[in-house]
Amino acid sequence: MADVQRKEPGVVIKDGWSGYSLELFNYPEHYQGDLECVYIPHGVIMNRIECLARDILEDIGHHDMMVLCVLKGGYKFCSDLVESIKAQSRSANRRLTTRVEFIRFKSYLNDQSTEDLHIIGPDDLSMLKGKNVLIVEAIVDTGKTMRALLQHVETFQPKMVKVAGLLVKRVPHGAAELPDYVGFVIPNRFVVGYALDYNEYFRDLNHICVISETGKQKYKV
Ligand code: HPA
Ligand code: MG
């Protein structure tokens, strides 16, 4: 089986990118004034996900896949990615089963990362044994979550583990290793939408956006 070390950087968004004006896109009315710009439009996210799904199928092959979705931020990415993998496998007339398990880390309050990581989810991931595992994360910044999760998953002796990250953030002391599949590499800015939250708000926004100062104040805890 092909086990290519792909690790493409993905679509790289430069530091100077100020996003699209909000007037150019449709977004929920209840967030008027709370956003600064549309950073990555929903359609662009969806198209990029189709490409990731294609790459994943090329590498893992049309084999059964155990998907480990990192909640809550990863739920939309995971759902759209799995749908695209299924659709592309189907149109290639291949058989593929996918099973999704969920895992959660508690680590963010406001827009600051707190120090400790707790894995919340099934203690027993023995169903991963001997399987092709795809970890699906919305954001990789320091890579701490990814490393902790990889270590945890390896103890269950999977056949293969790959990581898909929709966004990789260029932070100081950023992840030493990229996920195997990267959607976008973005500057160190706090983004919301497409299931990414600010104190649980903005998950219901389809685009990935930058929050405004007003928005930050409004939804502060
Ligand atoms: N937005 C939402 N959640 C996050 C982010 C972000 O930019 N970075 C890490 N968790
Ligand atoms: Mg959060």
Coordinates of C-alpha atoms and ligand atoms in Angstrom, one line a residue:
M1 CA 0.0 0.0 0.0
A2 CA 1.3 3.5 -0.8
D3 CA 2.3 5.3 2.3
V4 CA 3.5 8.5 0.9
Q5 CA 4.8 11.2 3.2
R6 CA 2.8 13.9 1.5
K7 CA 2.9 16.8 4.1
E8 CA 2.1 19.6 1.7
P9 CA 1.9 22.9 3.4
G10 CA -1.6 23.4 2.0
V11 CA -3.0 26.8 0.9
V12 CA -0.7 29.4 2.5
I13 CA -2.4 32.6 3.6
K14 CA 0.1 35.4 4.0
D15 CA 0.4 37.6 7.1
G16 CA -0.8 40.6 5.2
W17 CA -4.1 39.0 4.2
S18 CA -6.9 41.3 5.6
G19 CA -9.8 39.1 4.4
Y20 CA -12.8 39.9 2.3
S21 CA -15.2 42.8 3.2
L22 CA -18.3 41.5 5.0
E23 CA -20.6 43.2 2.5
L24 CA -19.4 40.8 -0.2
F25 CA -20.8 37.7 1.6
N26 CA -23.9 36.4 3.2
Y27 CA -23.7 35.6 7.0
P28 CA -26.1 35.4 9.9
E29 CA -27.7 38.7 10.8
H30 CA -27.2 38.1 14.5
Y31 CA -23.4 38.5 14.0
Q32 CA -23.6 42.0 12.5
G33 CA -21.0 44.2 14.0
D34 CA -19.2 41.2 15.7
L35 CA -16.9 40.4 12.7
E36 CA -14.1 42.2 11.1
C37 CA -13.9 40.3 7.8
V38 CA -14.5 37.0 6.0
Y39 CA -11.1 35.3 6.2
I40 CA -11.9 32.1 4.3
P41 CA -15.3 31.8 2.6
H42 CA -17.3 28.6 3.1
G43 CA -17.1 27.7 -0.6
V44 CA -13.3 27.8 -0.5
I45 CA -13.2 25.6 2.6
M46 CA -15.5 23.1 0.9
N47 CA -13.4 22.9 -2.3
R48 CA -10.2 22.5 -0.3
I49 CA -11.8 19.7 1.7
E50 CA -12.6 17.8 -1.6
C51 CA -8.9 18.0 -2.4
L52 CA -7.9 16.7 1.0
A53 CA -10.4 13.8 0.7
R54 CA -8.8 13.0 -2.7
D55 CA -5.3 13.0 -1.2
I56 CA -6.4 10.8 1.7
L57 CA -8.0 8.3 -0.6
E58 CA -4.8 8.2 -2.7
D59 CA -2.7 7.5 0.4
I60 CA -4.9 5.3 2.6
G61 CA -6.6 3.7 -0.4
H62 CA -10.3 2.8 -0.4
H63 CA -9.9 0.8 2.8
D64 CA -12.0 0.9 6.0
M65 CA -11.2 4.0 8.0
M66 CA -11.6 4.8 11.6
V67 CA -12.0 8.6 11.9
L68 CA -11.2 10.3 15.2
C69 CA -12.9 13.7 15.3
V70 CA -11.5 16.2 17.7
L71 CA -14.5 18.1 19.2
K72 CA -16.0 20.6 19.2
G73 CA -14.2 22.6 16.6
G74 CA -13.6 19.7 14.3
Y75 CA -17.2 18.6 13.9
K76 CA -18.0 20.4 10.7
F77 CA -14.6 19.7 9.1
C78 CA -14.9 16.0 10.0
S79 CA -18.4 15.7 8.7
D80 CA -17.7 17.4 5.4
L81 CA -14.4 15.5 5.0
V82 CA -16.0 12.1 5.6
E83 CA -18.8 12.9 3.2
S84 CA -16.4 13.9 0.5
I85 CA -14.3 10.7 1.1
K86 CA -17.4 8.6 0.9
A87 CA -18.6 10.4 -2.3
Q88 CA -15.3 10.1 -4.1
S89 CA -14.9 6.5 -3.1
R90 CA -18.4 5.8 -4.3
S91 CA -17.9 7.5 -7.7
A92 CA -14.7 5.4 -8.1
N93 CA -16.9 2.3 -7.5
R94 CA -15.0 1.2 -4.5
R95 CA -16.0 -0.1 -1.2
L96 CA -15.1 1.8 1.9
T97 CA -16.5 1.9 5.4
T98 CA -16.0 4.8 7.8
R99 CA -16.6 4.8 11.5
V100 CA -16.3 8.0 13.5
E101 CA -15.4 8.3 17.1
F102 CA -15.2 11.6 19.0
I103 CA -12.7 12.9 21.4
R104 CA -12.5 16.2 23.2
F105 CA -9.8 18.3 24.8
K106 CA -10.6 21.1 27.2
S107 CA -8.0 23.8 26.8
Y108 CA -9.3 27.2 25.6
L109 CA -10.9 30.1 27.5
N110 CA -11.5 33.4 25.8
D111 CA -8.8 33.5 23.1
Q112 CA -6.0 32.2 25.3
S113 CA -4.7 28.7 25.4
T114 CA -4.5 27.4 28.9
E115 CA -1.7 25.1 29.9
D116 CA -3.1 21.7 30.7
L117 CA -4.8 19.3 28.3
H118 CA -7.4 16.9 29.3
I119 CA -8.7 14.2 26.9
I120 CA -12.4 13.7 27.3
G121 CA -13.9 10.8 25.4
P122 CA -14.0 7.1 25.2
D123 CA -11.2 5.7 27.5
D124 CA -11.2 2.6 25.5
L125 CA -10.2 3.1 21.9
S126 CA -9.4 -0.6 21.4
M127 CA -11.5 -0.5 18.3
L128 CA -8.5 1.3 16.7
K129 CA -6.3 -1.8 16.9
G130 CA -5.1 -2.8 13.4
K131 CA -7.1 -0.1 11.7
N132 CA -6.3 2.9 9.5
V133 CA -6.9 5.8 11.7
L134 CA -7.5 9.4 10.5
I135 CA -7.4 12.1 13.2
V136 CA -9.4 15.1 12.2
E137 CA -8.6 18.5 13.8
A138 CA -9.9 21.9 13.0
I139 CA -6.8 23.9 14.2
V140 CA -3.2 22.9 14.8
D141 CA -1.1 25.7 16.4
T142 CA 1.5 24.6 19.0
G143 CA 0.9 21.0 18.0
K144 CA 0.5 20.0 21.6
T145 CA -3.0 18.5 21.1
M146 CA -1.9 16.7 18.0
R147 CA 1.2 15.2 19.8
A148 CA -0.8 14.2 22.8
L149 CA -3.5 12.6 20.7
L150 CA -1.0 10.7 18.5
Q151 CA 0.7 9.3 21.6
H152 CA -2.7 8.3 23.0
V153 CA -3.8 6.7 19.8
E154 CA -0.5 4.8 19.2
T155 CA -1.1 2.9 22.5
F156 CA -4.0 1.2 20.9
Q157 CA -1.8 -0.2 18.1
P158 CA -3.5 1.0 15.0
K159 CA -2.2 -0.1 11.6
M160 CA -1.7 3.4 10.4
V161 CA -2.4 6.9 11.7
K162 CA -2.7 10.1 9.7
V163 CA -3.7 13.5 10.8
A164 CA -5.9 16.0 8.9
G165 CA -5.8 19.6 10.0
L166 CA -8.0 22.2 8.4
L167 CA -6.0 25.1 9.7
V168 CA -2.4 25.3 10.7
K169 CA -1.6 28.5 12.5
R170 CA 1.8 30.2 12.3
V171 CA 2.4 30.7 16.0
P172 CA 5.7 31.3 17.8
H173 CA 7.0 27.8 18.8
G174 CA 4.5 26.3 16.4
A175 CA 4.1 22.6 15.6
A176 CA 7.4 21.0 14.7
E177 CA 5.6 18.7 12.3
L178 CA 2.7 19.5 10.0
P179 CA -0.4 17.3 9.9
D180 CA -0.3 14.9 6.9
Y181 CA -3.2 16.8 5.3
V182 CA -3.3 20.5 5.7
G183 CA -6.2 22.7 4.5
F184 CA -4.8 26.2 5.1
V185 CA -1.8 27.6 6.8
I186 CA -2.9 30.9 8.4
P187 CA -1.3 33.8 10.2
N188 CA -1.5 33.9 14.0
R189 CA -5.0 35.4 14.3
F190 CA -8.0 34.3 16.2
V191 CA -10.6 33.0 13.8
V192 CA -14.1 31.9 14.3
G193 CA -16.8 30.1 12.3
Y194 CA -17.1 26.7 10.6
A195 CA -17.5 25.2 14.1
L196 CA -14.7 27.3 15.6
D197 CA -15.9 29.3 18.5
Y198 CA -15.2 32.2 20.8
N199 CA -16.7 31.2 24.1
E200 CA -19.2 28.9 22.2
Y201 CA -20.4 31.6 19.9
F202 CA -19.8 31.7 16.1
R203 CA -19.9 27.9 15.6
D204 CA -23.1 28.5 13.5
L205 CA -21.2 30.7 11.0
N206 CA -20.3 29.0 7.8
H207 CA -17.3 31.1 6.8
I208 CA -14.1 31.3 8.7
C209 CA -14.0 34.9 9.9
V210 CA -12.0 37.3 12.1
I211 CA -13.9 38.5 15.1
S212 CA -14.1 42.3 15.8
E213 CA -13.3 44.1 19.0
T214 CA -17.0 44.6 19.5
G215 CA -17.6 40.9 19.1
K216 CA -14.8 40.1 21.6
Q217 CA -16.3 42.4 24.2
K218 CA -19.8 41.2 23.6
Y219 CA -19.1 37.5 24.1
K220 CA -16.5 37.7 26.7
V221 CA -17.0 35.6 29.8
Ligands
HPA1 N1 -10.3 30.1 17.0 C1 -11.0 29.3 17.7 N2 -10.5 28.3 18.5 C2 -9.2 28.2 18.5 C3 -8.3 29.1 17.7 C4 -8.9 30.1 16.9 O1 -8.3 30.9 16.2 N3 -7.1 28.7 17.9 C5 -7.1 27.6 18.8 N4 -8.4 27.4 19.1
MG2 MG -12.9 26.8 21.5

